[in-house]
Structure formats: structure tokens, C-alpha cells
XYZ file of C-alpha atoms in Angstrom:
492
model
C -20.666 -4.891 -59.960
C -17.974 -7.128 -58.853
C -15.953 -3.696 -57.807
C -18.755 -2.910 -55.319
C -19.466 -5.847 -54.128
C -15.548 -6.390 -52.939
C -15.774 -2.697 -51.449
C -18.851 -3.828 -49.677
C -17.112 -7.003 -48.554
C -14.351 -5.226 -46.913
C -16.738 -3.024 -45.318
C -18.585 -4.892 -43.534
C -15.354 -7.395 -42.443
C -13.805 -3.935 -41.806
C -17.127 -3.315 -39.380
C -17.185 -6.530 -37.968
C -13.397 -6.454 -36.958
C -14.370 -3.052 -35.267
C -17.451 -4.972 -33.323
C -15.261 -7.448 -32.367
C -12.760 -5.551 -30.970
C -12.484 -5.648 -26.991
C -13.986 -2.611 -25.545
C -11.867 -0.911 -23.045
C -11.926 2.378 -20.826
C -10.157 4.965 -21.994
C -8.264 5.416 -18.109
C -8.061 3.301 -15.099
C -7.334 5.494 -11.864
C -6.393 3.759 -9.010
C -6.809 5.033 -5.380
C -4.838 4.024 -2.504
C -6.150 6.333 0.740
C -3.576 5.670 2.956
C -4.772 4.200 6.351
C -8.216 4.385 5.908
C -9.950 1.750 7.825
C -13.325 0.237 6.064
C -15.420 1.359 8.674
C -14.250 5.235 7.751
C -17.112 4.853 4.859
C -20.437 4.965 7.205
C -18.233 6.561 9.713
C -18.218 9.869 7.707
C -20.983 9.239 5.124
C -23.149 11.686 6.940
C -20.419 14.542 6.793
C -19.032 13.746 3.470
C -20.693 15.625 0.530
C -22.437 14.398 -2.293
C -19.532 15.018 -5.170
C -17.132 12.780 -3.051
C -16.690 9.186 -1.426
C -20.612 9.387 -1.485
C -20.949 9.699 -5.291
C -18.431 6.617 -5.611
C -21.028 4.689 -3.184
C -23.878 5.827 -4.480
C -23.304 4.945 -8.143
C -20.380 2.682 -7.533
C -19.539 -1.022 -6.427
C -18.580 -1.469 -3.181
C -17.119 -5.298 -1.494
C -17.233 -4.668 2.349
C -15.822 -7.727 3.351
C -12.525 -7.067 2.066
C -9.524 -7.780 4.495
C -5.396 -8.260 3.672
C -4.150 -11.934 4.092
C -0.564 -11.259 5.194
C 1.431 -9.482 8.041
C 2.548 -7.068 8.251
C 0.172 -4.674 7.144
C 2.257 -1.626 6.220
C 2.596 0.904 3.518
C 5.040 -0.831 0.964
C 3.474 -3.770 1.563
C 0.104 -2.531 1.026
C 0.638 -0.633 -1.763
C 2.759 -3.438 -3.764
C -0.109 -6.328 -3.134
C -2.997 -3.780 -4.471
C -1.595 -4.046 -7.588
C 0.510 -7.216 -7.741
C -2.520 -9.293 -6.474
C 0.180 -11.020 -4.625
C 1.630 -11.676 -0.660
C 5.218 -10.851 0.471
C 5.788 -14.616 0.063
C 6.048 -14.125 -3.713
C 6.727 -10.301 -4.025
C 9.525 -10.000 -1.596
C 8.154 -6.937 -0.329
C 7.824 -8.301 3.653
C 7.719 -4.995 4.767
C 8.470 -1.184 4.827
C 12.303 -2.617 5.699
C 13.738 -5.703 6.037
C 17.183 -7.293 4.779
C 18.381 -8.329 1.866
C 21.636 -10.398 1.792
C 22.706 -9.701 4.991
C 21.597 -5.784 5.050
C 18.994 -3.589 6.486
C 16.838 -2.291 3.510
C 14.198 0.439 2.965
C 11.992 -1.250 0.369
C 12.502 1.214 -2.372
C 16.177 2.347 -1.792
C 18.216 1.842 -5.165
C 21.958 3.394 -4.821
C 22.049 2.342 -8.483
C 20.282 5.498 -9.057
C 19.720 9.003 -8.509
C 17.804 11.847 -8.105
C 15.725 14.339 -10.718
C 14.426 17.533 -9.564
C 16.748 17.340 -6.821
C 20.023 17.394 -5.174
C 19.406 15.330 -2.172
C 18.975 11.382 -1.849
C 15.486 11.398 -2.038
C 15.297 9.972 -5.325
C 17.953 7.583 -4.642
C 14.725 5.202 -4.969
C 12.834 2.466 -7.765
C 10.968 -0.919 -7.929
C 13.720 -2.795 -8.236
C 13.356 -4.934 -4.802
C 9.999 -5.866 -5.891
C 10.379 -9.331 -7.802
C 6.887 -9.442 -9.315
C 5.177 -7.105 -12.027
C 1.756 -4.809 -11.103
C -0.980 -4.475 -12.732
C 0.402 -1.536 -14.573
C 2.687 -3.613 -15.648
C 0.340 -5.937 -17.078
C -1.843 -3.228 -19.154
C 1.516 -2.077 -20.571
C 2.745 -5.592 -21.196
C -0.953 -6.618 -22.953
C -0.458 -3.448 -25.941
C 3.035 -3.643 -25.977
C 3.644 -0.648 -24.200
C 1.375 1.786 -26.109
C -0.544 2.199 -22.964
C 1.418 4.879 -20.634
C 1.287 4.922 -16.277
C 2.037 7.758 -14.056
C 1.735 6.998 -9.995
C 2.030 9.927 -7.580
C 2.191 10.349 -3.887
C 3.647 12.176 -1.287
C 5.450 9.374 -0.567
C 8.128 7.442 -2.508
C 7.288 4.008 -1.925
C 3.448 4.464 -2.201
C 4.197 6.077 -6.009
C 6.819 3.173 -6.577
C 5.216 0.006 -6.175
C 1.806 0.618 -8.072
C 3.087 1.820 -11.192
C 5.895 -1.403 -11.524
C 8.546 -1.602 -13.772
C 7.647 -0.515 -16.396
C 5.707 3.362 -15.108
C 6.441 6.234 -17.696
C 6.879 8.401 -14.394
C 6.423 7.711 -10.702
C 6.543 11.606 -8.802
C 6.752 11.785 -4.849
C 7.218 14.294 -2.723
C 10.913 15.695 -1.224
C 9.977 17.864 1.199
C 13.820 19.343 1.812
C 13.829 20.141 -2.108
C 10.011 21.475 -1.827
C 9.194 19.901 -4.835
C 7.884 16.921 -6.605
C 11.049 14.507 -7.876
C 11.504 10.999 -9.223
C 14.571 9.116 -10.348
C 16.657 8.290 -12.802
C 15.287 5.519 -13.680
C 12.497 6.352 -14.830
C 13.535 9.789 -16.834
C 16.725 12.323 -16.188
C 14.695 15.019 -16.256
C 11.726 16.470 -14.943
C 9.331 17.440 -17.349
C 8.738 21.456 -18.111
C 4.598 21.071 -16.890
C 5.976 19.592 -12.859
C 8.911 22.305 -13.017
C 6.547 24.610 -13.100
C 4.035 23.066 -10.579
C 6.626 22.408 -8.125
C 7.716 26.410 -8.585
C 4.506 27.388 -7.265
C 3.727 25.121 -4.757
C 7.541 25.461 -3.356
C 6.415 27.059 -0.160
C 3.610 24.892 0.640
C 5.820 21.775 0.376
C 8.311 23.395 2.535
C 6.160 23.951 4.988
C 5.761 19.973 5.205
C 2.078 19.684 4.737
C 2.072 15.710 5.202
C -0.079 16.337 8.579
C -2.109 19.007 7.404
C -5.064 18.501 5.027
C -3.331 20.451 2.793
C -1.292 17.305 1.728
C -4.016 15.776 -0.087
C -4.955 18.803 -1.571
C -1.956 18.979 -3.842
C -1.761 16.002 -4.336
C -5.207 15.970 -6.248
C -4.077 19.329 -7.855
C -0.580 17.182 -8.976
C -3.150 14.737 -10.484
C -5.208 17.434 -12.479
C -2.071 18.053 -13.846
C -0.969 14.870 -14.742
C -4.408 14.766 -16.710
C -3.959 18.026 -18.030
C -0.808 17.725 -19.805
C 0.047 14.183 -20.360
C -2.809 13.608 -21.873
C -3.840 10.581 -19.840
C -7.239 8.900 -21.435
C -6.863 10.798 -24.555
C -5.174 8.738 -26.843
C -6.081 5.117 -28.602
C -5.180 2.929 -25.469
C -6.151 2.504 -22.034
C -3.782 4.562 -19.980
C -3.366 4.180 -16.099
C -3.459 7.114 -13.152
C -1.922 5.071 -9.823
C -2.282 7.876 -6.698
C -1.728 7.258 -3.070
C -3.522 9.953 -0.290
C -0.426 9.756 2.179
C -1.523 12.637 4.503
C -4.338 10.537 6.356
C -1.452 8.146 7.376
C 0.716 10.749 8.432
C -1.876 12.465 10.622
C -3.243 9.278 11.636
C -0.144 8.406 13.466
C 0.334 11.470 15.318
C -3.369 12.037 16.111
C -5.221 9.063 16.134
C -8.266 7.325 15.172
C -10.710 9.725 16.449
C -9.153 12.933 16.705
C -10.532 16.095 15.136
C -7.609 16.813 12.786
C -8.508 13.126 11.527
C -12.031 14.114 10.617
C -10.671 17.510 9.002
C -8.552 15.168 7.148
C -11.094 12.751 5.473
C -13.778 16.095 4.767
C -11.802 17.920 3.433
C -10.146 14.573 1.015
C -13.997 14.301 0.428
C -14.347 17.375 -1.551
C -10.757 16.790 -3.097
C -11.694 13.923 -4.599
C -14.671 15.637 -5.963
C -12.989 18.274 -7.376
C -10.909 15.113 -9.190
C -13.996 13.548 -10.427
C -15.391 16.364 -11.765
C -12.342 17.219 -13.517
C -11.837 13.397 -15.030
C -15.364 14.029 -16.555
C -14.669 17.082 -18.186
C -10.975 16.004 -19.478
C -11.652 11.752 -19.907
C -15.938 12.209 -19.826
C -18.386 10.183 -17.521
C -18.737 6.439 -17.695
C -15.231 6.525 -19.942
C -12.734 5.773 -17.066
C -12.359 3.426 -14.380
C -11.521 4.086 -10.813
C -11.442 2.171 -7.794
C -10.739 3.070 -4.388
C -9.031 1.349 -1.794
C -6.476 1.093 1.258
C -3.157 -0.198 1.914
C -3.827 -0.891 5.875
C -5.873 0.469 8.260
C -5.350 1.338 11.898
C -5.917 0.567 15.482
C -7.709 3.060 17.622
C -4.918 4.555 20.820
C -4.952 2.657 23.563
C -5.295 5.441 26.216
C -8.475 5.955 24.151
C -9.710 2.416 24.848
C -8.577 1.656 28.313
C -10.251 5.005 29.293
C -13.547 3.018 27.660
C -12.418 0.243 29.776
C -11.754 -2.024 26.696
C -8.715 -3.985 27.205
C -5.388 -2.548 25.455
C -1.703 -1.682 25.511
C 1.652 -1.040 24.089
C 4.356 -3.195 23.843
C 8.019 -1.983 24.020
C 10.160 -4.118 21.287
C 13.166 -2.363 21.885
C 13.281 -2.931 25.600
C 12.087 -6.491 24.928
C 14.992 -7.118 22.728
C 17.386 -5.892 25.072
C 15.897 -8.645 27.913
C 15.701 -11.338 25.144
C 19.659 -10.986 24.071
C 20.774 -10.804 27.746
C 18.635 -13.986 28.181
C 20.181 -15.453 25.299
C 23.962 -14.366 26.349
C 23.628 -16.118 29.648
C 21.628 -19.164 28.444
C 23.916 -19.886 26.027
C 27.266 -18.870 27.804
C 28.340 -16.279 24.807
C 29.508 -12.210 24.712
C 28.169 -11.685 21.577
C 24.608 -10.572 20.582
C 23.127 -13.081 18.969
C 19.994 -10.642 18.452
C 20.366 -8.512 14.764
C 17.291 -6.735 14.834
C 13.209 -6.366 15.286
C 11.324 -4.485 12.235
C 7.430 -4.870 12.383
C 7.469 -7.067 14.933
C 9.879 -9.326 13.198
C 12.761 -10.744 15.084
C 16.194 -11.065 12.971
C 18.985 -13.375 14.674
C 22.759 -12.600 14.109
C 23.145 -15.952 12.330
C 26.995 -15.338 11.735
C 27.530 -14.420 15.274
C 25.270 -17.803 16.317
C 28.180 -19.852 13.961
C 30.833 -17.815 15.518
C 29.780 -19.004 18.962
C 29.106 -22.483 17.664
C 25.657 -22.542 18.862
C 22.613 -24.123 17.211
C 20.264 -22.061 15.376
C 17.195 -24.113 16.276
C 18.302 -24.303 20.293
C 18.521 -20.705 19.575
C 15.232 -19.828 17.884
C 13.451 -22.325 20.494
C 15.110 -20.451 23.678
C 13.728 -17.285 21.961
C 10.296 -18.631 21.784
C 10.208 -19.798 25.029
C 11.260 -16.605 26.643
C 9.240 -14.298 24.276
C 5.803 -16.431 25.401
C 6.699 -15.708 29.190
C 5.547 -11.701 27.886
C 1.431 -10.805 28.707
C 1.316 -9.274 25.834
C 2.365 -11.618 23.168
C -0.235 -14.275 22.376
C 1.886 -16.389 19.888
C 5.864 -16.015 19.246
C 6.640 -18.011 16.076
C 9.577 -19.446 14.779
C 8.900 -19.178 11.349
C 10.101 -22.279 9.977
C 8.651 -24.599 12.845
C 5.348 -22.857 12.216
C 3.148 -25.259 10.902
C 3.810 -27.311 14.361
C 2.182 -24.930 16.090
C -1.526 -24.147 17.386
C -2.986 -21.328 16.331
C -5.889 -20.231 14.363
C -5.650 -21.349 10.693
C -6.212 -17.709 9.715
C -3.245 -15.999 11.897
C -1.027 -18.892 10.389
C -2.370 -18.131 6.950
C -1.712 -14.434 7.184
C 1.713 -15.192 8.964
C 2.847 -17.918 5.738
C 1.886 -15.465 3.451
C 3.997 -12.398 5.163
C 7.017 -14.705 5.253
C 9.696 -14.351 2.959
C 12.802 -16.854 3.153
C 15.104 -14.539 3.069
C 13.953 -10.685 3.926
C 11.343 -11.989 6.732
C 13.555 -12.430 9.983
C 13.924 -15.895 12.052
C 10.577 -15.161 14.499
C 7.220 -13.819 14.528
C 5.209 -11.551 17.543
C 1.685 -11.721 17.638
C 0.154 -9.156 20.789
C -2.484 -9.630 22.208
C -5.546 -7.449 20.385
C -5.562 -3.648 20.781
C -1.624 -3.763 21.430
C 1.118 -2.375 19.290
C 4.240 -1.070 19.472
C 5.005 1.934 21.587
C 8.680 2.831 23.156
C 8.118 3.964 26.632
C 5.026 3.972 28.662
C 4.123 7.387 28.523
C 0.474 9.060 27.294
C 0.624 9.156 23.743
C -2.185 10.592 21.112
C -1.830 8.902 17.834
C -1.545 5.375 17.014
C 0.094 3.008 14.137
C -0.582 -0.819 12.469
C 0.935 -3.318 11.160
C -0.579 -6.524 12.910
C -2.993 -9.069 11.857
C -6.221 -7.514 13.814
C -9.023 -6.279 11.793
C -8.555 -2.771 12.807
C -5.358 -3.260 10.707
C -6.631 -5.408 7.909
C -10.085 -4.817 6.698
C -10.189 -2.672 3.732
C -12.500 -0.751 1.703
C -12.277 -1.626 -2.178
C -14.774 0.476 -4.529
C -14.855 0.277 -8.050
C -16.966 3.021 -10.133
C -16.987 4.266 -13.591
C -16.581 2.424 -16.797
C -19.407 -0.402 -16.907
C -19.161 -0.896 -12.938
C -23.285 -1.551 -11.878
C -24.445 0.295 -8.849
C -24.337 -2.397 -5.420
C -22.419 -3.769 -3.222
C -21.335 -7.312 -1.310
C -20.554 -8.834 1.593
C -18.307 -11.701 0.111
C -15.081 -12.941 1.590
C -12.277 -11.423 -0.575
C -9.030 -10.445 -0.180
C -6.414 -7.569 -1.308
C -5.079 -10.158 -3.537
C -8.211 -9.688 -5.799
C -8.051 -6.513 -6.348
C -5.427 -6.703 -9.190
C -7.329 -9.738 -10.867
C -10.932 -7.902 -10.524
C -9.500 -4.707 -12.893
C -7.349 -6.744 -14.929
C -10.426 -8.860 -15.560
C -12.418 -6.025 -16.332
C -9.495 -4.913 -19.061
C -9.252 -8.479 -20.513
C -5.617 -8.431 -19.848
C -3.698 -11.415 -18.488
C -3.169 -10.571 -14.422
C 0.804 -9.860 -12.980
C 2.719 -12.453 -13.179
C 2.894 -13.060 -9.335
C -1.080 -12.965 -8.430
C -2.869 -15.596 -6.526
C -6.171 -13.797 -6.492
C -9.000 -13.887 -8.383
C -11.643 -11.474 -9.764
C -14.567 -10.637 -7.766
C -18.036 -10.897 -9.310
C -20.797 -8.654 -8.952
C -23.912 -9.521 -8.075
């Protein structure tokens, strides 16, 4: 008797431990659609089918009021603050370049590094400039590493930053190897599933299909892949699928807003990502995975396409600008040396060395700059960045300029244009259009959340990219990375 009542003890603590334990998805897939302004949802939602963006809004969560709280709003930057739940401030990622100790940088290079798959510098690329872990990072951190993360893109930066420091693989696209590659340091070898991918899609990724529709197409294929023979969502732990839709930015800039290879774009992603959520069903199975959707920026509409709707607009030529400002500064301050580094992103970097060479005062400098700059139309606010809580200007703008500045990548001065202006070299017609500013256009957002115990609704609170990161992490009981400053949304 006492035998089976000590097996039934540990039974039931045995059943009770089970109970207890936290519940989990099986797979968290994150979506980045590159460039895809919020309003792109009802924009399409009559031409997208029912398997696609629809089914995510019709048995999903969607928070429309969802906007990015830093400039500028650009790809690396985008991508890295999805899934650190951070601002440049803390990340360091103020950009897609900037400078680091006294040199341009592309916000991914690594020379510590090189390429797999490939024999060019593609690859030459990792996380390393970001200071601050992602969400991936945290799931990974919270099982000690039992859970596994694979990002993709076409791009290298937008498969980079998602998947942290810690990703099993990051893949991105080199179109001049037509293949998928990574680096080495994440693996020194590609495994035997992508060679074989990348041998039959050579062609198509030699023909450079970043502004064809095509782009996105095998990009979703890459991710069937990925599911197919890693595994991901199979196994005991959560596992995390980070992708990034880069052709809608490419084709966005050299089309525009409203241009018919735009539409083609998003109709025919529709039915790609159907063909994805059908396929996580079958391999992961409905209501076991959690995806959300979201953007890294979004994107102004052309200004020859507003002005000929009589709405106010125009383009702004930084490098001409530039030129003015240093010949200004040259004769103002009696030196032959360009004081004037660099502008990235509407970012102004000063040649500080070449200021201390000519024994002039940074601060004269910076305000001479400032005063000539706000002679210009087109620029509503030129800030010195370190004199910026002095000045006037809504608390917002400020905000969103604070967080974007980073000591020592961000540049000495800020340009804010006027709305519906952005920077163009030249003044002739043009079709497509770009980001990167503070407006709307640029900075509200979609976020969607659907699968794995996500109610059907949506809301029209204030959030920000920054919660993105908390919102899943809270949803996997996991602590958040260990730069956030968001918080998790609620639904109601």
C-alpha cells in the first residue's frame, strides 16, 4: 500500500509540475515588410485575397496607431528597434551609416570576418556594431540556448539585426554570387539543404530580382525551406523564424508610392505570404506558432505626384547644400580647410580635427551652421544636437530627434524639411521616392500579431516600435533585451 501510494504521489507532483509549466508556442515568426506604410492595409484589402494579409486581419490583432519614435527612419534602424525594443540612443544603430571612431561605417560591415557561400565581400558583414541584444537574443538567453533563430532577407542588414548575437544562421542575398550567403561568424559553411536551393535559383538571383515581385517570392520559398529542413517548431523549445520582404523597398524607391509595379508588388506578397501560412500549418499546425507582422519605415508619396495634386512638396539637394554651407563656413571663419566631414540621412558631420587645426570653436562653428542652414525654405528646424533642448520645437520632433541621437555615430547637426520634402540630387522629374524623416508618411507602422493565443481585434492606442519587442517577449514570459524601453501592449 505504501508502494502505491508513493507512485501515486509522484504522479500527480509529476502532473502538477507539467500544469505548471509555462505554456509556450512552438515558433515565433517575425515579419518585417520592408517600407510598407500602415495605410497599405485598407489600401489593398479589397485586392488582397483571403489566404493573405486579410487572414492575419481577419483572425489576427491589429494596433493601428503604431508610429517609430526616432529619426531617422531607415532600414538598419528599423529593423534593429523591432526587435531590440530600443532607439539609436541606446543601440548605436543611428542609421544605415554613420561613423564610428572617426570612420564612415555601413551598419553591418565587420572586416573581422568573411564570407560563406561566396567569394566576394558580401559577407564581410555581422551584428557586431549593434551594442544591445534582440529579442532573439532574449528567447535564446531565457532556455539557455536550446531555442535556435534563423533571419533571412534579401538584404544583409535586414537578416542581421533581428536575429542578434546569438542567431544559429542569418542568410541574405549576394546577388554577384547568385546565391544565398552569410558569414563566418555565424557558421564556415553553408549548409548542404541552401547549397542546393541557391543551385536552382542561381539564375533568378542573377537576374537581380530585388525590383521585381519575384524577390519576395523566393524569399518565402527560402523560408519554406528553412521550415522544411531545420526543423524550426519541431522540437521541445520555442524556436524563432526572423524574415524581412526587401523587394517592396527596393521597388518603392524606384517607382513610388502609387505606381503599378508597387501594387503588383504587395498582390502578389499577398498570396506569398499565404502560401507561407499555409505551409506553417501543415509543418508547425494552426494556433501552434506566433507571427506578427510589421514595418521598419514607411514612405513618402513623390513629390511630382503631389505638386501635380497641388499639395505642397519638394526635394531638397544635401549635397549642393553642403557645398554652400562649407564655402560659408571657409569665408566666415577665414580658413582653407573644410570644416564640413559629411551629411548621411540628413545628418551633418563637422571635421572636428580640421576645426582644432584651424583653432576655431566648435560651438561658433555649429551656431554659424545653424544660422545659415535656417536661411534654406525648405528646412523647418536645423539642430545642433547638443544645444537642442534650448530650442522650440514640438515636444514630439525633439523626442524623436533625442532618441535618434547617438553621442558618438550621430553627427554634430540635425535637418528637419519642411513636410512632403526629402532628399533628391538635382531638380529633375523623378518617379520613385525614399524616407527617412520624422513625418508620418515615414513613421506610422502597421504591427499585427496572429496565431498562438492572439484574440481576434484591434486598437487605436498610442504605441510605439519600441513595444513591439516587449509585447512578444511578454507573450513568451521571457525577460525583454537588455536595451528596451518599451512596454507590452494589451489587448482589449
Amino acid at each position: 500500500m505504501k508502494k502505491l501510494m508513493t507512485i501515486c504521489t509522484l504522479l500527480l507532483c509529476m502532473t502538477m509540475s507539467l500544469m505548471a509549466q509555462t505554456k509556450r508556442p512552438k515558433l515565433v515568426v517575425g515579419i518585417i515588410v520592408d517600407q510598407m506604410r500602415w495605410d497599405y492595409l485598407p489600401y489593398y484589402e479589397d485586392r488582397f485575397g483571403q489566404d493573405g494579409f486579410n487572414r492575419l486581419m481577419s483572425g489576427g490583432y491589429s494596433f493601428d496607431n503604431l508610429n517609430i519614435n526616432y529619426t531617422p527612419t531607415v532600414t538598419c534602424a528599423g529593423h534593429s528597434h523591432v526587435y531590440t525594443g530600443s532607439v539609436p540612443a541606446i543601440t548605436g544603430i543611428s542609421g544605415n551609416t554613420f561613423y564610428i571612431n572617426g570612420k564612415r561605417t555601413y551598419c553591418a560591415s565587420d572586416e573581422s570576418v568573411e564570407s560563406v557561400g561566396s567569394t566576394t565581400k558580401a559577407g564581410k558583414m555581422s551584428p557586431r556594431n549593434l551594442k544591445t541584444t534582440t529579442m532573439c537574443d532574449a528567447l535564446r538567453l531565457s532556455n539557455d540556448f536550446k531555442s535556435r533563430t534563423i533571419s533571412i532577407s534579401l538584404k544583409d542588414r535586414s537578416a542581421i539585426m533581428p536575429g542578434g548575437h546569438t542567431a544559429n544562421a542569418a542568410y541574405w542575398m549576394d546577388v554577384k554570387a547568385g546565391a544565398f550567403i552569410t558569414s563566418t561568424f555565424y557558421m564556415n559553411e553553408l549548409p548542404e539543404w541552401l547549397k542546393k536551393f541557391n543551385k536552382k535559383n542561381e539564375s533568378i538571383i542573377k537576374r537581380d530580382v530585388r525590383t521585381e515581385p519575384e524577390g519576395n517570392a523566393i524569399l518565402a520559398r527560402l523560408a519554406i525551406e528553412v521550415l522544411e529542413n531545420e526543423k524550426l517548431g519541431q522540437g521541445e523549445h520555442t524556436d524563432f523564424l526572423a524574415m524581412s520582404f526587401s523587394t517592396t523597398d527596393y521597388i518603392g524607391h524606384k517607382y513610388g508610392v502609387r505606381a503599378p509595379e508597387t501594387d503588383a508588388a504587395y498582390i502578389n506578397l499577398d498570396k506569398d505570404l499565404a502560401q507561407l501560412l499555409n505551409k506553417l500549418d501543415e509543418k508547425v499546425g494552426k494556433g501552434n506558432y506566433l507571427l506578427f507582422l510589421t514595418a521598419d519605415h514607411g514612405a513618402s508619396h513623390n513629390t511630382d505626384y503631389l505638386k501635380a495634386h497641388r499639395i505642397q512638396a519638394g526635394t531638397w539637394d544635401a549635397k549642393a547644400t553642403m557645398k554652400a554651407l562649407d564655402s560659408h563656413l571657409k569665408e566666415k571663419f577665414g580658413t582653407e580647410k573644410s570644416v564640413i566631414k559629411d551629411c548621411i540621412e540628413y545628418r551633418i558631420y563637422l571635421d572636428h580635427d580640421a576645426i582644432k587645426a584651424g583653432n576655431l570653436d566648435l560651438d561658433d562653428v555649429k551656431e554659424e551652421a545653424v544660422k545659415f542652414l535656417r536661411r534654406d525654405n525648405k528646412i523647418e528646424f536645423a539642430v545642433d544636437y547638443e544645444n537642442m533642448e534650448n530650442l522650440t520645437m514640438p515636444t514630439r520632433l525633439k523626442n524623436m530627434m533625442r532618441n535618434g541621437y547617438h553621442a558618438q555615430r550621430s553627427g554634430d547637426i540635425e535637418v528637419v524639411l519642411s513636410p512632403a520634402h526629402y532628399e533628391y540630387e538635382g531638380n529633375k522629374p523623378h518617379q520613385g521616392t525614399t524616407h527617412g524623416v520624422w513625418n508620418p508618411y515615414d513613421s506610422h507602422i502597421p504591427f499585427v500579431l496572429y496565431g498562438w493565443n492572439i484574440p481576434h481585434g484591434r486598437s487605436g492606442v498610442e504605441a510605439t516600435i519600441n513595444d513591439i519587442a516587449p509585447t512578444i517577449c511578454n507573450l513568451l514570459h521571457i525577460q525583454v533585451p537588455n536595451g528596451s524601453i518599451g512596454k507590452p501592449l494589451m489587448f482589449q
